């Protein structure tokens, strides 16, 4: 009798164990409700939209690869949820930096999402958002959130999408034709981490039509190298560096005490400000202003001394979690990347590292999405990280609205393609000519028609003319070198410029042979590539002679 009782008890315990395991692995609906999102400014709501939110719990892994349950949300426009409008697709959205408990999707928090969902365009997309570790049902672990920490949030995001897909399929809710993965700032980093996880582990299950990322610290080590070089720059934002340092120190057990990392009074306050979950990023930013206005006011010198043991230990940690480590990008996937050249929160060099990472894998930069799988958009003027965030959100709104039109039935709209297929620098030049625009005369007008004294339009005289604009550019806070760098970031290379100059010269040569030289500026003929070296030397020599003459400098005096 005793043996039978023990056997039955063992069976019950085994059954309970199996049931518990299944519950742990199951996707669960926590709650759902209708809500209204508003888009406006300082309490003045311009647009609003009714949404239906389904909060879920789902299985994932933590930063060490151990099983964990996370939470997130599925947010569906009410007109789509009620069956009154078709759905275009699913947007897997990775939220940006938060430090306060409760500021996550499953607790009703949304901010940037209003910008792209509540515009008059009313895009009909389903949003899927993970709370990420440290928020939602794991809110008591907020001090250990994964902030630009390898692909940890990438797993959370992909797993959230798979859980949401399961629920939507169970309820026969259409998911549309497209799946886009997006995020800006730290969310841009997480979107790229999500793409990495998808490529490495879920390529057969998940296909992103595009990953859209903005202002992302793709290479944390490069971002930190910029912070180190600008510790005395009052315009360099401190909060992002502080959150990064806090995360890597805690999660990699680097062993730094607050006093090892920060100067007083910050050292005594950092645990409460960042790890308690009681303060927003704006609260922390405002509090930092009362202490100082540059990184050197907050950080111990050893953290930005590249040769110190502390700094090398920290940067080794950054490199150990690099997104590029072990990742071979799936070239069926497409990217859009945006950054402000002068971003003082997330340095552009860390975002530009993404372009350098993708290029060897066959990705070619272009500003025209349909001609490449790597579209870029770089801006010079603003230093504001927040302003770039708004720019990103508006671009995302435009993308969500345009995608179903440009790619009806999942294929590129041929009528649209006819408009953009010339979207290369050379193609645009030829299209302008076909439309009757006299580009040669336009260039002559810009350059005064007689650059170099003989009307020649060779490359060096063109660059000399552009140089005259430097003073105006400097008034805008930039210069010609930065303009050319941003042009290169967007896919316009020096070879494109030379191709156009060569083409215009050949057109001029044709005009001379036909006798039609009216209104065409005299342009020096370009020679084959094998003749370029002596020709360039000749151009440069004559350019210097003209410069010396214009500045009343006697050549004999400098020989």
PDB file of N, CA, C and O in Angstrom, residues 151-217:
ATOM      1  N   UNK A 151      23.666  40.870 -28.243  1.00  0.00           N
ATOM      2  CA  UNK A 151      22.388  40.545 -28.890  1.00  0.00           C
ATOM      3  C   UNK A 151      21.313  40.120 -27.893  1.00  0.00           C
ATOM      4  O   UNK A 151      20.313  39.507 -28.272  1.00  0.00           O
ATOM      5  N   UNK A 152      21.484  40.457 -26.599  1.00  0.00           N
ATOM      6  CA  UNK A 152      20.516  40.034 -25.579  1.00  0.00           C
ATOM      7  C   UNK A 152      19.109  40.522 -25.906  1.00  0.00           C
ATOM      8  O   UNK A 152      18.140  39.747 -25.865  1.00  0.00           O
ATOM      9  N   UNK A 153      18.961  41.805 -26.222  1.00  0.00           N
ATOM     10  CA  UNK A 153      17.637  42.318 -26.560  1.00  0.00           C
ATOM     11  C   UNK A 153      17.184  41.860 -27.940  1.00  0.00           C
ATOM     12  O   UNK A 153      15.985  41.879 -28.238  1.00  0.00           O
ATOM     13  N   UNK A 154      18.119  41.449 -28.775  1.00  0.00           N
ATOM     14  CA  UNK A 154      17.746  40.879 -30.073  1.00  0.00           C
ATOM     15  C   UNK A 154      16.954  39.592 -29.902  1.00  0.00           C
ATOM     16  O   UNK A 154      15.952  39.367 -30.580  1.00  0.00           O
ATOM     17  N   UNK A 155      17.391  38.741 -28.978  1.00  0.00           N
ATOM     18  CA  UNK A 155      16.630  37.516 -28.676  1.00  0.00           C
ATOM     19  C   UNK A 155      15.249  37.865 -28.122  1.00  0.00           C
ATOM     20  O   UNK A 155      14.248  37.258 -28.510  1.00  0.00           O
ATOM     21  N   UNK A 156      15.198  38.844 -27.210  1.00  0.00           N
ATOM     22  CA  UNK A 156      13.914  39.233 -26.628  1.00  0.00           C
ATOM     23  C   UNK A 156      12.948  39.715 -27.694  1.00  0.00           C
ATOM     24  O   UNK A 156      11.746  39.417 -27.657  1.00  0.00           O
ATOM     25  N   UNK A 157      13.459  40.456 -28.667  1.00  0.00           N
ATOM     26  CA  UNK A 157      12.608  41.029 -29.704  1.00  0.00           C
ATOM     27  C   UNK A 157      12.101  39.965 -30.681  1.00  0.00           C
ATOM     28  O   UNK A 157      10.911  39.913 -31.000  1.00  0.00           O
ATOM     29  N   UNK A 158      13.003  39.117 -31.157  1.00  0.00           N
ATOM     30  CA  UNK A 158      12.590  38.048 -32.084  1.00  0.00           C
ATOM     31  C   UNK A 158      11.606  37.103 -31.404  1.00  0.00           C
ATOM     32  O   UNK A 158      10.583  36.716 -31.987  1.00  0.00           O
ATOM     33  N   UNK A 159      11.886  36.732 -30.159  1.00  0.00           N
ATOM     34  CA  UNK A 159      10.991  35.825 -29.430  1.00  0.00           C
ATOM     35  C   UNK A 159       9.626  36.470 -29.196  1.00  0.00           C
ATOM     36  O   UNK A 159       8.586  35.787 -29.223  1.00  0.00           O
ATOM     37  N   UNK A 160       9.609  37.776 -28.973  1.00  0.00           N
ATOM     38  CA  UNK A 160       8.332  38.484 -28.810  1.00  0.00           C
ATOM     39  C   UNK A 160       7.529  38.430 -30.106  1.00  0.00           C
ATOM     40  O   UNK A 160       6.311  38.207 -30.093  1.00  0.00           O
ATOM     41  N   UNK A 161       8.217  38.612 -31.234  1.00  0.00           N
ATOM     42  CA  UNK A 161       7.523  38.538 -32.527  1.00  0.00           C
ATOM     43  C   UNK A 161       6.943  37.137 -32.750  1.00  0.00           C
ATOM     44  O   UNK A 161       5.782  36.994 -33.169  1.00  0.00           O
ATOM     45  N   UNK A 162       7.725  36.107 -32.469  1.00  0.00           N
ATOM     46  CA  UNK A 162       7.242  34.734 -32.673  1.00  0.00           C
ATOM     47  C   UNK A 162       6.042  34.445 -31.783  1.00  0.00           C
ATOM     48  O   UNK A 162       5.082  33.775 -32.205  1.00  0.00           O
ATOM     49  N   UNK A 163       6.067  34.955 -30.541  1.00  0.00           N
ATOM     50  CA  UNK A 163       4.928  34.767 -29.634  1.00  0.00           C
ATOM     51  C   UNK A 163       3.708  35.517 -30.144  1.00  0.00           C
ATOM     52  O   UNK A 163       2.576  34.990 -30.129  1.00  0.00           O
ATOM     53  N   UNK A 164       3.912  36.752 -30.619  1.00  0.00           N
ATOM     54  CA  UNK A 164       2.804  37.545 -31.148  1.00  0.00           C
ATOM     55  C   UNK A 164       2.215  36.880 -32.388  1.00  0.00           C
ATOM     56  O   UNK A 164       0.988  36.829 -32.560  1.00  0.00           O
ATOM     57  N   UNK A 165       3.066  36.340 -33.236  1.00  0.00           N
ATOM     58  CA  UNK A 165       2.591  35.663 -34.445  1.00  0.00           C
ATOM     59  C   UNK A 165       1.722  34.468 -34.082  1.00  0.00           C
ATOM     60  O   UNK A 165       0.684  34.223 -34.732  1.00  0.00           O
ATOM     61  N   UNK A 166       2.110  33.754 -33.046  1.00  0.00           N
ATOM     62  CA  UNK A 166       1.321  32.599 -32.600  1.00  0.00           C
ATOM     63  C   UNK A 166      -0.076  33.041 -32.156  1.00  0.00           C
ATOM     64  O   UNK A 166      -1.082  32.419 -32.525  1.00  0.00           O
ATOM     65  N   UNK A 167      -0.156  34.110 -31.387  1.00  0.00           N
ATOM     66  CA  UNK A 167      -1.456  34.592 -30.897  1.00  0.00           C
ATOM     67  C   UNK A 167      -2.311  35.122 -32.041  1.00  0.00           C
ATOM     68  O   UNK A 167      -3.518  34.839 -32.127  1.00  0.00           O
ATOM     69  N   UNK A 168      -1.701  35.867 -32.945  1.00  0.00           N
ATOM     70  CA  UNK A 168      -2.456  36.416 -34.077  1.00  0.00           C
ATOM     71  C   UNK A 168      -2.994  35.300 -34.962  1.00  0.00           C
ATOM     72  O   UNK A 168      -4.129  35.374 -35.458  1.00  0.00           O
ATOM     73  N   UNK A 169      -2.198  34.254 -35.152  1.00  0.00           N
ATOM     74  CA  UNK A 169      -2.651  33.115 -35.959  1.00  0.00           C
ATOM     75  C   UNK A 169      -3.785  32.375 -35.260  1.00  0.00           C
ATOM     76  O   UNK A 169      -4.766  31.962 -35.907  1.00  0.00           O
ATOM     77  N   UNK A 170      -3.685  32.217 -33.934  1.00  0.00           N
ATOM     78  CA  UNK A 170      -4.753  31.543 -33.188  1.00  0.00           C
ATOM     79  C   UNK A 170      -6.071  32.293 -33.302  1.00  0.00           C
ATOM     80  O   UNK A 170      -7.142  31.688 -33.332  1.00  0.00           O
ATOM     81  N   UNK A 171      -6.005  33.612 -33.405  1.00  0.00           N
ATOM     82  CA  UNK A 171      -7.213  34.435 -33.472  1.00  0.00           C
ATOM     83  C   UNK A 171      -7.611  34.781 -34.907  1.00  0.00           C
ATOM     84  O   UNK A 171      -8.542  35.553 -35.130  1.00  0.00           O
ATOM     85  N   UNK A 172      -6.901  34.206 -35.863  1.00  0.00           N
ATOM     86  CA  UNK A 172      -7.190  34.467 -37.287  1.00  0.00           C
ATOM     87  C   UNK A 172      -7.136  35.959 -37.621  1.00  0.00           C
ATOM     88  O   UNK A 172      -7.931  36.469 -38.414  1.00  0.00           O
ATOM     89  N   UNK A 173      -6.194  36.666 -37.007  1.00  0.00           N
ATOM     90  CA  UNK A 173      -5.982  38.079 -37.311  1.00  0.00           C
ATOM     91  C   UNK A 173      -4.883  38.176 -38.363  1.00  0.00           C
ATOM     92  O   UNK A 173      -3.762  37.714 -38.150  1.00  0.00           O
ATOM     93  N   UNK A 174      -5.209  38.741 -39.501  1.00  0.00           N
ATOM     94  CA  UNK A 174      -4.247  38.843 -40.589  1.00  0.00           C
ATOM     95  C   UNK A 174      -3.039  39.684 -40.164  1.00  0.00           C
ATOM     96  O   UNK A 174      -3.167  40.683 -39.442  1.00  0.00           O
ATOM     97  N   UNK A 175      -1.860  39.279 -40.624  1.00  0.00           N
ATOM     98  CA  UNK A 175      -0.630  40.003 -40.313  1.00  0.00           C
ATOM     99  C   UNK A 175      -0.109  40.793 -41.511  1.00  0.00           C
ATOM    100  O   UNK A 175       0.984  41.373 -41.444  1.00  0.00           O
ATOM    101  N   UNK A 176      -0.889  40.832 -42.588  1.00  0.00           N
ATOM    102  CA  UNK A 176      -0.464  41.594 -43.753  1.00  0.00           C
ATOM    103  C   UNK A 176       0.662  40.917 -44.509  1.00  0.00           C
ATOM    104  O   UNK A 176       0.988  39.753 -44.276  1.00  0.00           O
ATOM    105  N   UNK A 177       1.281  41.674 -45.413  1.00  0.00           N
ATOM    106  CA  UNK A 177       2.290  41.101 -46.310  1.00  0.00           C
ATOM    107  C   UNK A 177       3.717  41.425 -45.913  1.00  0.00           C
ATOM    108  O   UNK A 177       4.657  40.872 -46.474  1.00  0.00           O
ATOM    109  N   UNK A 178       3.897  42.363 -44.976  1.00  0.00           N
ATOM    110  CA  UNK A 178       5.243  42.844 -44.722  1.00  0.00           C
ATOM    111  C   UNK A 178       5.607  42.741 -43.240  1.00  0.00           C
ATOM    112  O   UNK A 178       4.746  42.815 -42.369  1.00  0.00           O
ATOM    113  N   UNK A 179       6.911  42.590 -43.001  1.00  0.00           N
ATOM    114  CA  UNK A 179       7.439  42.597 -41.643  1.00  0.00           C
ATOM    115  C   UNK A 179       8.651  43.526 -41.618  1.00  0.00           C
ATOM    116  O   UNK A 179       9.638  43.285 -42.332  1.00  0.00           O
ATOM    117  N   UNK A 180       8.554  44.580 -40.829  1.00  0.00           N
ATOM    118  CA  UNK A 180       9.640  45.546 -40.719  1.00  0.00           C
ATOM    119  C   UNK A 180      10.144  45.568 -39.279  1.00  0.00           C
ATOM    120  O   UNK A 180       9.370  45.522 -38.329  1.00  0.00           O
ATOM    121  N   UNK A 181      11.451  45.641 -39.149  1.00  0.00           N
ATOM    122  CA  UNK A 181      12.138  45.670 -37.856  1.00  0.00           C
ATOM    123  C   UNK A 181      12.758  47.061 -37.708  1.00  0.00           C
ATOM    124  O   UNK A 181      13.471  47.517 -38.608  1.00  0.00           O
ATOM    125  N   UNK A 182      12.451  47.771 -36.615  1.00  0.00           N
ATOM    126  CA  UNK A 182      12.896  49.165 -36.538  1.00  0.00           C
ATOM    127  C   UNK A 182      13.217  49.587 -35.108  1.00  0.00           C
ATOM    128  O   UNK A 182      12.755  48.980 -34.133  1.00  0.00           O
ATOM    129  N   UNK A 183      13.985  50.674 -35.005  1.00  0.00           N
ATOM    130  CA  UNK A 183      14.278  51.287 -33.713  1.00  0.00           C
ATOM    131  C   UNK A 183      15.286  52.406 -33.881  1.00  0.00           C
ATOM    132  O   UNK A 183      16.044  52.433 -34.855  1.00  0.00           O
ATOM    133  N   UNK A 184      15.266  53.354 -32.940  1.00  0.00           N
ATOM    134  CA  UNK A 184      16.237  54.446 -32.999  1.00  0.00           C
ATOM    135  C   UNK A 184      16.954  54.583 -31.665  1.00  0.00           C
ATOM    136  O   UNK A 184      16.454  54.132 -30.631  1.00  0.00           O
ATOM    137  N   UNK A 185      18.140  55.177 -31.694  1.00  0.00           N
ATOM    138  CA  UNK A 185      18.984  55.351 -30.520  1.00  0.00           C
ATOM    139  C   UNK A 185      19.354  53.957 -29.972  1.00  0.00           C
ATOM    140  O   UNK A 185      19.771  53.094 -30.750  1.00  0.00           O
ATOM    141  N   UNK A 186      19.190  53.711 -28.679  1.00  0.00           N
ATOM    142  CA  UNK A 186      19.477  52.361 -28.181  1.00  0.00           C
ATOM    143  C   UNK A 186      18.543  51.350 -28.838  1.00  0.00           C
ATOM    144  O   UNK A 186      18.900  50.182 -29.020  1.00  0.00           O
ATOM    145  N   UNK A 187      17.326  51.804 -29.226  1.00  0.00           N
ATOM    146  CA  UNK A 187      16.410  50.935 -29.962  1.00  0.00           C
ATOM    147  C   UNK A 187      16.929  50.618 -31.353  1.00  0.00           C
ATOM    148  O   UNK A 187      16.630  49.557 -31.913  1.00  0.00           O
ATOM    149  N   UNK A 188      17.708  51.545 -31.944  1.00  0.00           N
ATOM    150  CA  UNK A 188      18.352  51.266 -33.233  1.00  0.00           C
ATOM    151  C   UNK A 188      19.393  50.183 -33.081  1.00  0.00           C
ATOM    152  O   UNK A 188      19.524  49.292 -33.929  1.00  0.00           O
ATOM    153  N   UNK A 189      20.144  50.242 -31.989  1.00  0.00           N
ATOM    154  CA  UNK A 189      21.107  49.177 -31.680  1.00  0.00           C
ATOM    155  C   UNK A 189      20.369  47.851 -31.532  1.00  0.00           C
ATOM    156  O   UNK A 189      20.784  46.828 -32.081  1.00  0.00           O
ATOM    157  N   UNK A 190      19.253  47.864 -30.790  1.00  0.00           N
ATOM    158  CA  UNK A 190      18.502  46.624 -30.561  1.00  0.00           C
ATOM    159  C   UNK A 190      17.873  46.096 -31.852  1.00  0.00           C
ATOM    160  O   UNK A 190      17.735  44.885 -32.024  1.00  0.00           O
ATOM    161  N   UNK A 191      17.497  47.013 -32.758  1.00  0.00           N
ATOM    162  CA  UNK A 191      16.978  46.563 -34.055  1.00  0.00           C
ATOM    163  C   UNK A 191      18.069  45.832 -34.829  1.00  0.00           C
ATOM    164  O   UNK A 191      17.804  44.809 -35.488  1.00  0.00           O
ATOM    165  N   UNK A 192      19.298  46.340 -34.763  1.00  0.00           N
ATOM    166  CA  UNK A 192      20.411  45.674 -35.440  1.00  0.00           C
ATOM    167  C   UNK A 192      20.752  44.356 -34.741  1.00  0.00           C
ATOM    168  O   UNK A 192      21.082  43.366 -35.401  1.00  0.00           O
ATOM    169  N   UNK A 193      20.654  44.329 -33.406  1.00  0.00           N
ATOM    170  CA  UNK A 193      20.852  43.075 -32.670  1.00  0.00           C
ATOM    171  C   UNK A 193      19.779  42.061 -33.052  1.00  0.00           C
ATOM    172  O   UNK A 193      20.048  40.864 -33.182  1.00  0.00           O
ATOM    173  N   UNK A 194      18.549  42.549 -33.250  1.00  0.00           N
ATOM    174  CA  UNK A 194      17.440  41.691 -33.674  1.00  0.00           C
ATOM    175  C   UNK A 194      17.718  41.110 -35.057  1.00  0.00           C
ATOM    176  O   UNK A 194      17.471  39.925 -35.316  1.00  0.00           O
ATOM    177  N   UNK A 195      18.234  41.946 -35.964  1.00  0.00           N
ATOM    178  CA  UNK A 195      18.585  41.469 -37.298  1.00  0.00           C
ATOM    179  C   UNK A 195      19.680  40.400 -37.209  1.00  0.00           C
ATOM    180  O   UNK A 195      19.621  39.379 -37.894  1.00  0.00           O
ATOM    181  N   UNK A 196      20.646  40.632 -36.354  1.00  0.00           N
ATOM    182  CA  UNK A 196      21.739  39.664 -36.167  1.00  0.00           C
ATOM    183  C   UNK A 196      21.202  38.321 -35.675  1.00  0.00           C
ATOM    184  O   UNK A 196      21.568  37.263 -36.205  1.00  0.00           O
ATOM    185  N   UNK A 197      20.330  38.364 -34.655  1.00  0.00           N
ATOM    186  CA  UNK A 197      19.753  37.135 -34.112  1.00  0.00           C
ATOM    187  C   UNK A 197      18.925  36.421 -35.182  1.00  0.00           C
ATOM    188  O   UNK A 197      19.001  35.197 -35.329  1.00  0.00           O
ATOM    189  N   UNK A 198      18.164  37.195 -35.940  1.00  0.00           N
ATOM    190  CA  UNK A 198      17.374  36.606 -37.019  1.00  0.00           C
ATOM    191  C   UNK A 198      18.275  35.896 -38.031  1.00  0.00           C
ATOM    192  O   UNK A 198      18.016  34.760 -38.449  1.00  0.00           O
ATOM    193  N   UNK A 199      19.358  36.564 -38.451  1.00  0.00           N
ATOM    194  CA  UNK A 199      20.259  35.992 -39.454  1.00  0.00           C
ATOM    195  C   UNK A 199      20.933  34.722 -38.955  1.00  0.00           C
ATOM    196  O   UNK A 199      21.126  33.761 -39.704  1.00  0.00           O
ATOM    197  N   UNK A 200      21.296  34.710 -37.670  1.00  0.00           N
ATOM    198  CA  UNK A 200      22.094  33.611 -37.138  1.00  0.00           C
ATOM    199  C   UNK A 200      21.260  32.421 -36.667  1.00  0.00           C
ATOM    200  O   UNK A 200      21.728  31.282 -36.701  1.00  0.00           O
ATOM    201  N   UNK A 201      20.002  32.687 -36.229  1.00  0.00           N
ATOM    202  CA  UNK A 201      19.233  31.603 -35.604  1.00  0.00           C
ATOM    203  C   UNK A 201      17.843  31.370 -36.215  1.00  0.00           C
ATOM    204  O   UNK A 201      17.272  30.297 -36.026  1.00  0.00           O
ATOM    205  N   UNK A 202      17.291  32.362 -36.908  1.00  0.00           N
ATOM    206  CA  UNK A 202      15.894  32.238 -37.342  1.00  0.00           C
ATOM    207  C   UNK A 202      15.699  32.554 -38.830  1.00  0.00           C
ATOM    208  O   UNK A 202      14.617  32.944 -39.240  1.00  0.00           O
ATOM    209  N   UNK A 203      16.737  32.378 -39.622  1.00  0.00           N
ATOM    210  CA  UNK A 203      16.658  32.748 -41.046  1.00  0.00           C
ATOM    211  C   UNK A 203      15.567  31.977 -41.778  1.00  0.00           C
ATOM    212  O   UNK A 203      14.987  32.490 -42.746  1.00  0.00           O
ATOM    213  N   UNK A 204      15.264  30.757 -41.331  1.00  0.00           N
ATOM    214  CA  UNK A 204      14.238  29.950 -42.000  1.00  0.00           C
ATOM    215  C   UNK A 204      12.829  30.263 -41.498  1.00  0.00           C
ATOM    216  O   UNK A 204      11.847  29.845 -42.114  1.00  0.00           O
ATOM    217  N   UNK A 205      12.714  30.989 -40.376  1.00  0.00           N
ATOM    218  CA  UNK A 205      11.408  31.255 -39.780  1.00  0.00           C
ATOM    219  C   UNK A 205      10.943  32.699 -39.943  1.00  0.00           C
ATOM    220  O   UNK A 205       9.743  32.972 -39.935  1.00  0.00           O
ATOM    221  N   UNK A 206      11.895  33.615 -40.060  1.00  0.00           N
ATOM    222  CA  UNK A 206      11.563  35.040 -40.047  1.00  0.00           C
ATOM    223  C   UNK A 206      12.246  35.731 -41.227  1.00  0.00           C
ATOM    224  O   UNK A 206      13.438  35.495 -41.485  1.00  0.00           O
ATOM    225  N   UNK A 207      11.485  36.557 -41.937  1.00  0.00           N
ATOM    226  CA  UNK A 207      12.050  37.345 -43.042  1.00  0.00           C
ATOM    227  C   UNK A 207      11.650  38.805 -42.853  1.00  0.00           C
ATOM    228  O   UNK A 207      10.465  39.137 -42.850  1.00  0.00           O
ATOM    229  N   UNK A 208      12.649  39.673 -42.666  1.00  0.00           N
ATOM    230  CA  UNK A 208      12.376  41.101 -42.553  1.00  0.00           C
ATOM    231  C   UNK A 208      12.421  41.740 -43.938  1.00  0.00           C
ATOM    232  O   UNK A 208      13.411  41.577 -44.657  1.00  0.00           O
ATOM    233  N   UNK A 209      11.372  42.460 -44.289  1.00  0.00           N
ATOM    234  CA  UNK A 209      11.419  43.212 -45.540  1.00  0.00           C
ATOM    235  C   UNK A 209      12.425  44.353 -45.457  1.00  0.00           C
ATOM    236  O   UNK A 209      13.039  44.728 -46.451  1.00  0.00           O
ATOM    237  N   UNK A 210      12.591  44.889 -44.248  1.00  0.00           N
ATOM    238  CA  UNK A 210      13.610  45.919 -44.056  1.00  0.00           C
ATOM    239  C   UNK A 210      13.855  46.111 -42.565  1.00  0.00           C
ATOM    240  O   UNK A 210      12.940  46.011 -41.751  1.00  0.00           O
ATOM    241  N   UNK A 211      15.124  46.386 -42.237  1.00  0.00           N
ATOM    242  CA  UNK A 211      15.485  46.841 -40.898  1.00  0.00           C
ATOM    243  C   UNK A 211      15.800  48.323 -40.986  1.00  0.00           C
ATOM    244  O   UNK A 211      16.658  48.731 -41.774  1.00  0.00           O
ATOM    245  N   UNK A 212      15.076  49.110 -40.195  1.00  0.00           N
ATOM    246  CA  UNK A 212      15.210  50.570 -40.233  1.00  0.00           C
ATOM    247  C   UNK A 212      15.775  51.018 -38.892  1.00  0.00           C
ATOM    248  O   UNK A 212      15.121  50.886 -37.856  1.00  0.00           O
ATOM    249  N   UNK A 213      16.996  51.530 -38.903  1.00  0.00           N
ATOM    250  CA  UNK A 213      17.679  51.909 -37.660  1.00  0.00           C
ATOM    251  C   UNK A 213      18.185  53.340 -37.757  1.00  0.00           C
ATOM    252  O   UNK A 213      18.594  53.794 -38.822  1.00  0.00           O
ATOM    253  N   UNK A 214      18.151  54.024 -36.630  1.00  0.00           N
ATOM    254  CA  UNK A 214      18.651  55.394 -36.593  1.00  0.00           C
ATOM    255  C   UNK A 214      19.499  55.647 -35.372  1.00  0.00           C
ATOM    256  O   UNK A 214      19.240  55.105 -34.298  1.00  0.00           O
ATOM    257  N   UNK A 215      20.534  56.456 -35.530  1.00  0.00           N
ATOM    258  CA  UNK A 215      21.408  56.914 -34.438  1.00  0.00           C
ATOM    259  C   UNK A 215      21.863  55.780 -33.535  1.00  0.00           C
ATOM    260  O   UNK A 215      21.867  55.902 -32.308  1.00  0.00           O
ATOM    261  N   UNK A 216      22.247  54.670 -34.111  1.00  0.00           N
ATOM    262  CA  UNK A 216      22.536  53.468 -33.331  1.00  0.00           C
ATOM    263  C   UNK A 216      24.017  53.383 -32.956  1.00  0.00           C
ATOM    264  O   UNK A 216      24.879  53.541 -33.820  1.00  0.00           O
ATOM    265  N   UNK A 217      24.331  53.101 -31.688  1.00  0.00           N
ATOM    266  CA  UNK A 217      25.724  52.855 -31.299  1.00  0.00           C
ATOM    267  C   UNK A 217      26.133  51.436 -31.682  1.00  0.00           C
ATOM    268  O   UNK A 217      26.422  50.597 -30.813  1.00  0.00           O
TER     269      UNK A 217
END
